[in-house]
PDB file of C-alpha atoms in Angstrom:
ATOM      1  CA  MET A   1     269.111  33.862 296.858  1.00  0.00           C
ATOM      2  CA  LYS A   2     272.315  31.778 297.325  1.00  0.00           C
ATOM      3  CA  ILE A   3     273.321  30.881 300.955  1.00  0.00           C
ATOM      4  CA  ASN A   4     276.251  28.947 302.430  1.00  0.00           C
ATOM      5  CA  GLY A   5     275.738  25.457 303.568  1.00  0.00           C
ATOM      6  CA  ASN A   6     276.644  26.219 307.219  1.00  0.00           C
ATOM      7  CA  THR A   7     273.718  28.828 307.496  1.00  0.00           C
ATOM      8  CA  ILE A   8     270.988  26.278 306.818  1.00  0.00           C
ATOM      9  CA  LYS A   9     268.368  26.350 309.636  1.00  0.00           C
ATOM     10  CA  PRO A  10     265.144  24.295 310.135  1.00  0.00           C
ATOM     11  CA  GLY A  11     262.120  25.867 308.606  1.00  0.00           C
ATOM     12  CA  MET A  12     263.949  27.169 305.445  1.00  0.00           C
ATOM     13  CA  VAL A  13     262.876  26.175 302.029  1.00  0.00           C
ATOM     14  CA  LEU A  14     265.689  25.164 299.619  1.00  0.00           C
ATOM     15  CA  GLN A  15     265.674  24.496 295.837  1.00  0.00           C
ATOM     16  CA  HIS A  16     267.989  21.371 295.573  1.00  0.00           C
ATOM     17  CA  GLU A  17     268.217  18.657 292.941  1.00  0.00           C
ATOM     18  CA  GLY A  18     265.349  20.106 291.030  1.00  0.00           C
ATOM     19  CA  GLY A  19     262.838  20.053 293.855  1.00  0.00           C
ATOM     20  CA  LEU A  20     261.621  22.270 296.712  1.00  0.00           C
ATOM     21  CA  TRP A  21     262.697  20.989 300.274  1.00  0.00           C
ATOM     22  CA  VAL A  22     261.678  22.254 303.705  1.00  0.00           C
ATOM     23  CA  VAL A  23     264.529  21.747 306.272  1.00  0.00           C
ATOM     24  CA  THR A  24     263.202  19.765 309.226  1.00  0.00           C
ATOM     25  CA  LYS A  25     266.550  19.222 311.133  1.00  0.00           C
ATOM     26  CA  THR A  26     270.059  20.350 310.998  1.00  0.00           C
ATOM     27  CA  ASN A  27     273.157  19.256 312.810  1.00  0.00           C
ATOM     28  CA  HIS A  28     276.385  21.245 312.553  1.00  0.00           C
ATOM     29  CA  VAL A  29     279.461  19.154 312.782  1.00  0.00           C
ATOM     30  CA  LYS A  30     283.069  20.225 313.199  1.00  0.00           C
ATOM     31  CA  PRO A  31     285.292  16.930 312.875  1.00  0.00           C
ATOM     32  CA  GLY A  32     288.724  16.895 314.220  1.00  0.00           C
ATOM     33  CA  LYS A  33     290.079  16.453 310.732  1.00  0.00           C
ATOM     34  CA  GLY A  34     288.595  18.098 307.510  1.00  0.00           C
ATOM     35  CA  GLY A  35     286.195  20.950 307.198  1.00  0.00           C
ATOM     36  CA  ALA A  36     282.959  21.719 309.004  1.00  0.00           C
ATOM     37  CA  PHE A  37     279.687  20.667 307.484  1.00  0.00           C
ATOM     38  CA  ALA A  38     275.946  20.720 308.133  1.00  0.00           C
ATOM     39  CA  GLN A  39     274.021  17.471 308.221  1.00  0.00           C
ATOM     40  CA  VAL A  40     270.624  18.386 306.898  1.00  0.00           C
ATOM     41  CA  GLU A  41     267.302  16.503 306.938  1.00  0.00           C
ATOM     42  CA  ALA A  42     264.747  17.892 304.477  1.00  0.00           C
ATOM     43  CA  LYS A  43     261.304  16.860 303.191  1.00  0.00           C
ATOM     44  CA  ASN A  44     260.213  17.443 299.555  1.00  0.00           C
ATOM     45  CA  LEU A  45     257.192  19.717 299.459  1.00  0.00           C
ATOM     46  CA  GLU A  46     255.632  18.189 296.338  1.00  0.00           C
ATOM     47  CA  THR A  47     256.234  14.436 296.916  1.00  0.00           C
ATOM     48  CA  GLY A  48     256.864  14.237 300.601  1.00  0.00           C
ATOM     49  CA  SER A  49     259.986  12.171 300.224  1.00  0.00           C
ATOM     50  CA  LYS A  50     262.836  12.750 302.548  1.00  0.00           C
ATOM     51  CA  LEU A  51     266.409  13.861 302.021  1.00  0.00           C
ATOM     52  CA  ASN A  52     269.533  13.345 304.311  1.00  0.00           C
ATOM     53  CA  GLU A  53     272.293  15.481 302.849  1.00  0.00           C
ATOM     54  CA  ARG A  54     275.695  16.908 303.923  1.00  0.00           C
ATOM     55  CA  PHE A  55     276.495  20.529 303.062  1.00  0.00           C
ATOM     56  CA  ARG A  56     280.091  21.753 303.519  1.00  0.00           C
ATOM     57  CA  SER A  57     280.434  25.397 304.635  1.00  0.00           C
ATOM     58  CA  ASP A  58     281.620  26.547 301.218  1.00  0.00           C
ATOM     59  CA  ASP A  59     278.596  24.728 299.355  1.00  0.00           C
ATOM     60  CA  LYS A  60     276.082  27.260 297.952  1.00  0.00           C
ATOM     61  CA  VAL A  61     272.421  26.346 298.117  1.00  0.00           C
ATOM     62  CA  GLU A  62     269.483  28.287 296.637  1.00  0.00           C
ATOM     63  CA  ARG A  63     267.109  29.523 299.407  1.00  0.00           C
ATOM     64  CA  VAL A  64     263.462  30.004 298.280  1.00  0.00           C
ATOM     65  CA  THR A  65     260.856  32.361 299.845  1.00  0.00           C
ATOM     66  CA  LEU A  66     257.323  31.361 299.497  1.00  0.00           C
ATOM     67  CA  GLU A  67     254.580  33.790 298.905  1.00  0.00           C
ATOM     68  CA  GLN A  68     251.772  33.653 301.543  1.00  0.00           C
ATOM     69  CA  LYS A  69     248.343  34.943 300.822  1.00  0.00           C
ATOM     70  CA  ASP A  70     244.971  34.900 302.634  1.00  0.00           C
ATOM     71  CA  TYR A  71     242.160  33.156 300.944  1.00  0.00           C
ATOM     72  CA  SER A  72     238.683  32.386 301.790  1.00  0.00           C
ATOM     73  CA  TYR A  73     237.126  28.806 301.344  1.00  0.00           C
ATOM     74  CA  LEU A  74     234.137  29.065 299.017  1.00  0.00           C
ATOM     75  CA  PHE A  75     232.686  25.655 298.164  1.00  0.00           C
ATOM     76  CA  ASP A  76     233.255  22.098 297.234  1.00  0.00           C
ATOM     77  CA  ASN A  77     233.399  21.403 293.332  1.00  0.00           C
ATOM     78  CA  GLY A  78     233.342  17.689 293.078  1.00  0.00           C
ATOM     79  CA  ASP A  79     237.092  16.588 292.950  1.00  0.00           C
ATOM     80  CA  SER A  80     238.323  20.130 293.880  1.00  0.00           C
ATOM     81  CA  LEU A  81     237.696  22.877 296.388  1.00  0.00           C
ATOM     82  CA  VAL A  82     237.300  26.544 295.385  1.00  0.00           C
ATOM     83  CA  PHE A  83     239.212  29.365 297.246  1.00  0.00           C
ATOM     84  CA  MET A  84     239.099  33.173 296.725  1.00  0.00           C
ATOM     85  CA  ASP A  85     241.988  35.470 297.113  1.00  0.00           C
ATOM     86  CA  ASP A  86     240.770  38.089 299.666  1.00  0.00           C
ATOM     87  CA  ALA A  87     242.698  40.973 298.027  1.00  0.00           C
ATOM     88  CA  SER A  88     242.033  40.359 294.282  1.00  0.00           C
ATOM     89  CA  TYR A  89     238.962  38.349 294.480  1.00  0.00           C
ATOM     90  CA  GLU A  90     240.481  35.706 292.041  1.00  0.00           C
ATOM     91  CA  GLN A  91     239.317  32.274 292.488  1.00  0.00           C
ATOM     92  CA  ILE A  92     241.588  29.220 292.461  1.00  0.00           C
ATOM     93  CA  GLU A  93     240.639  25.421 292.517  1.00  0.00           C
ATOM     94  CA  LEU A  94     242.779  22.957 294.537  1.00  0.00           C
ATOM     95  CA  GLN A  95     242.361  19.178 294.201  1.00  0.00           C
ATOM     96  CA  LYS A  96     240.994  17.365 297.245  1.00  0.00           C
ATOM     97  CA  ASP A  97     243.867  14.875 297.344  1.00  0.00           C
ATOM     98  CA  TRP A  98     246.429  17.815 297.455  1.00  0.00           C
ATOM     99  CA  VAL A  99     244.527  19.501 300.405  1.00  0.00           C
ATOM    100  CA  GLY A 100     244.281  16.186 302.249  1.00  0.00           C
ATOM    101  CA  GLU A 101     241.348  14.090 303.189  1.00  0.00           C
ATOM    102  CA  ASP A 102     241.986  14.551 306.954  1.00  0.00           C
ATOM    103  CA  ARG A 103     241.689  18.409 306.541  1.00  0.00           C
ATOM    104  CA  ILE A 104     238.808  18.806 304.212  1.00  0.00           C
ATOM    105  CA  PRO A 105     236.008  18.377 306.969  1.00  0.00           C
ATOM    106  CA  TYR A 106     237.383  21.213 308.889  1.00  0.00           C
ATOM    107  CA  LEU A 107     236.805  23.631 305.939  1.00  0.00           C
ATOM    108  CA  GLN A 108     233.792  25.963 306.436  1.00  0.00           C
ATOM    109  CA  ASP A 109     232.071  28.515 304.211  1.00  0.00           C
ATOM    110  CA  GLY A 110     233.989  31.665 304.347  1.00  0.00           C
ATOM    111  CA  MET A 111     236.900  30.289 306.488  1.00  0.00           C
ATOM    112  CA  LYS A 112     240.078  32.115 306.182  1.00  0.00           C
ATOM    113  CA  VAL A 113     243.119  29.919 305.043  1.00  0.00           C
ATOM    114  CA  VAL A 114     246.676  30.858 304.205  1.00  0.00           C
ATOM    115  CA  ILE A 115     248.051  29.309 300.946  1.00  0.00           C
ATOM    116  CA  GLU A 116     251.714  29.368 300.253  1.00  0.00           C
ATOM    117  CA  SER A 117     252.696  29.423 296.707  1.00  0.00           C
ATOM    118  CA  HIS A 118     256.155  29.518 294.744  1.00  0.00           C
ATOM    119  CA  GLU A 119     256.222  31.143 291.353  1.00  0.00           C
ATOM    120  CA  GLY A 120     252.378  31.036 291.048  1.00  0.00           C
ATOM    121  CA  ARG A 121     252.034  27.366 291.996  1.00  0.00           C
ATOM    122  CA  PRO A 122     250.376  26.374 295.332  1.00  0.00           C
ATOM    123  CA  ILE A 123     252.787  24.547 297.762  1.00  0.00           C
ATOM    124  CA  GLY A 124     251.028  24.342 301.008  1.00  0.00           C
ATOM    125  CA  LEU A 125     247.608  25.264 302.844  1.00  0.00           C
ATOM    126  CA  SER A 126     247.393  26.326 306.453  1.00  0.00           C
ATOM    127  CA  LEU A 127     244.161  26.060 308.298  1.00  0.00           C
ATOM    128  CA  PRO A 128     243.209  28.107 311.363  1.00  0.00           C
ATOM    129  CA  ASP A 129     244.527  26.524 314.588  1.00  0.00           C
ATOM    130  CA  GLN A 130     241.204  25.941 316.014  1.00  0.00           C
ATOM    131  CA  VAL A 131     237.562  25.670 314.532  1.00  0.00           C
ATOM    132  CA  VAL A 132     234.022  25.800 316.170  1.00  0.00           C
ATOM    133  CA  LEU A 133     232.030  22.598 315.527  1.00  0.00           C
ATOM    134  CA  GLU A 134     228.481  21.643 316.589  1.00  0.00           C
ATOM    135  CA  ILE A 135     227.916  18.290 318.388  1.00  0.00           C
ATOM    136  CA  ALA A 136     225.418  16.308 316.030  1.00  0.00           C
ATOM    137  CA  GLU A 137     225.233  13.164 318.306  1.00  0.00           C
ATOM    138  CA  THR A 138     226.640  11.835 321.539  1.00  0.00           C
ATOM    139  CA  GLU A 139     225.772   9.236 324.196  1.00  0.00           C
ATOM    140  CA  PRO A 140     223.429  10.465 326.921  1.00  0.00           C
ATOM    141  CA  THR A 141     225.012  11.604 330.254  1.00  0.00           C
ATOM    142  CA  VAL A 142     225.062   8.921 332.838  1.00  0.00           C
ATOM    143  CA  LYS A 143     224.115  10.165 336.464  1.00  0.00           C
ATOM    144  CA  GLY A 144     227.358  10.445 338.558  1.00  0.00           C
ATOM    145  CA  GLN A 145     229.711  10.320 335.559  1.00  0.00           C
ATOM    146  CA  THR A 146     230.176  14.121 335.475  1.00  0.00           C
ATOM    147  CA  ALA A 147     232.672  14.184 338.324  1.00  0.00           C
ATOM    148  CA  SER A 148     235.058  11.939 336.631  1.00  0.00           C
ATOM    149  CA  SER A 149     237.679  12.965 334.108  1.00  0.00           C
ATOM    150  CA  SER A 150     236.613  10.530 331.445  1.00  0.00           C
ATOM    151  CA  TYR A 151     235.470  11.620 328.049  1.00  0.00           C
ATOM    152  CA  LYS A 152     232.678  10.271 325.827  1.00  0.00           C
ATOM    153  CA  PRO A 153     232.637   9.863 322.014  1.00  0.00           C
ATOM    154  CA  ALA A 154     230.661  12.277 319.998  1.00  0.00           C
ATOM    155  CA  THR A 155     230.217  13.006 316.321  1.00  0.00           C
ATOM    156  CA  ALA A 156     230.423  16.717 315.153  1.00  0.00           C
ATOM    157  CA  SER A 157     228.202  18.203 312.461  1.00  0.00           C
ATOM    158  CA  ASN A 158     230.984  17.735 309.836  1.00  0.00           C
ATOM    159  CA  GLY A 159     231.278  14.057 310.508  1.00  0.00           C
ATOM    160  CA  ILE A 160     234.419  14.082 312.655  1.00  0.00           C
ATOM    161  CA  ARG A 161     234.577  11.897 315.757  1.00  0.00           C
ATOM    162  CA  ILE A 162     235.871  13.545 318.839  1.00  0.00           C
ATOM    163  CA  MET A 163     236.010  12.932 322.578  1.00  0.00           C
ATOM    164  CA  ILE A 164     234.023  15.435 324.621  1.00  0.00           C
ATOM    165  CA  PRO A 165     233.413  15.901 328.524  1.00  0.00           C
ATOM    166  CA  PRO A 166     230.570  13.832 329.852  1.00  0.00           C
ATOM    167  CA  TYR A 167     228.299  16.707 330.727  1.00  0.00           C
ATOM    168  CA  MET A 168     228.001  18.019 327.088  1.00  0.00           C
ATOM    169  CA  SER A 169     225.158  16.987 324.943  1.00  0.00           C
ATOM    170  CA  ALA A 170     223.966  17.156 321.237  1.00  0.00           C
ATOM    171  CA  GLY A 171     223.510  20.837 319.853  1.00  0.00           C
ATOM    172  CA  GLU A 172     226.426  22.321 321.811  1.00  0.00           C
ATOM    173  CA  LYS A 173     229.195  24.048 320.228  1.00  0.00           C
ATOM    174  CA  VAL A 174     232.862  23.071 320.852  1.00  0.00           C
ATOM    175  CA  VAL A 175     236.306  24.426 319.937  1.00  0.00           C
ATOM    176  CA  VAL A 176     238.351  21.637 318.100  1.00  0.00           C
ATOM    177  CA  ASP A 177     242.128  21.781 317.412  1.00  0.00           C
ATOM    178  CA  THR A 178     242.527  21.321 313.566  1.00  0.00           C
ATOM    179  CA  ALA A 179     246.053  19.774 313.934  1.00  0.00           C
ATOM    180  CA  THR A 180     245.017  16.953 316.451  1.00  0.00           C
ATOM    181  CA  GLY A 181     241.301  16.768 316.093  1.00  0.00           C
ATOM    182  CA  GLU A 182     240.990  17.030 319.933  1.00  0.00           C
ATOM    183  CA  TYR A 183     238.289  18.827 322.007  1.00  0.00           C
ATOM    184  CA  VAL A 184     239.741  22.248 323.420  1.00  0.00           C
ATOM    185  CA  ARG A 185     236.925  23.930 325.217  1.00  0.00           C
ATOM    186  CA  ARG A 186     233.204  24.734 325.018  1.00  0.00           C
ATOM    187  CA  ALA A 187     232.549  27.536 322.504  1.00  0.00           C
ATOM    188  CA  ASP A 188     231.195  30.835 323.657  1.00  0.00           C
TER     189      ASP A 188
END
């Protein structure tokens, strides 16, 4: 779908110069002399490179809509990870380096993820905002330390290092934010 350059907004995905770009920032400028334009910052969805481009109001840009589907994580297959489409039960394999080494430890059997694709090709993967992890090991609680607001280091069952409240011990379950890797609260 073609749109005018002055209607570009952050979050839109554009097809420009042979690549797919997600708009991160826009600034609409109306100079005293000449026509109005939009100063657009965008990030390439495949390579991660950045683009800083000016679009005049009469420029036409191709807007792309990404297809979002729910998938379940099945298993690790060496260099790739296997996911299953919840609707059609089709399986797809995604390379580990594409998913990202920092996100792989959060994947758990049967976890629901959203995979965005364009013309059948995966573009992005969204994890749930929070996951429940079990504390594998942590330092013992020091008497009198529980009243302070300091946190102590711990290792979760998936190998991720997190900071937890001092009163918690190994074997307890905690809720962790997948975007920041920080402790949120004790799991129910």
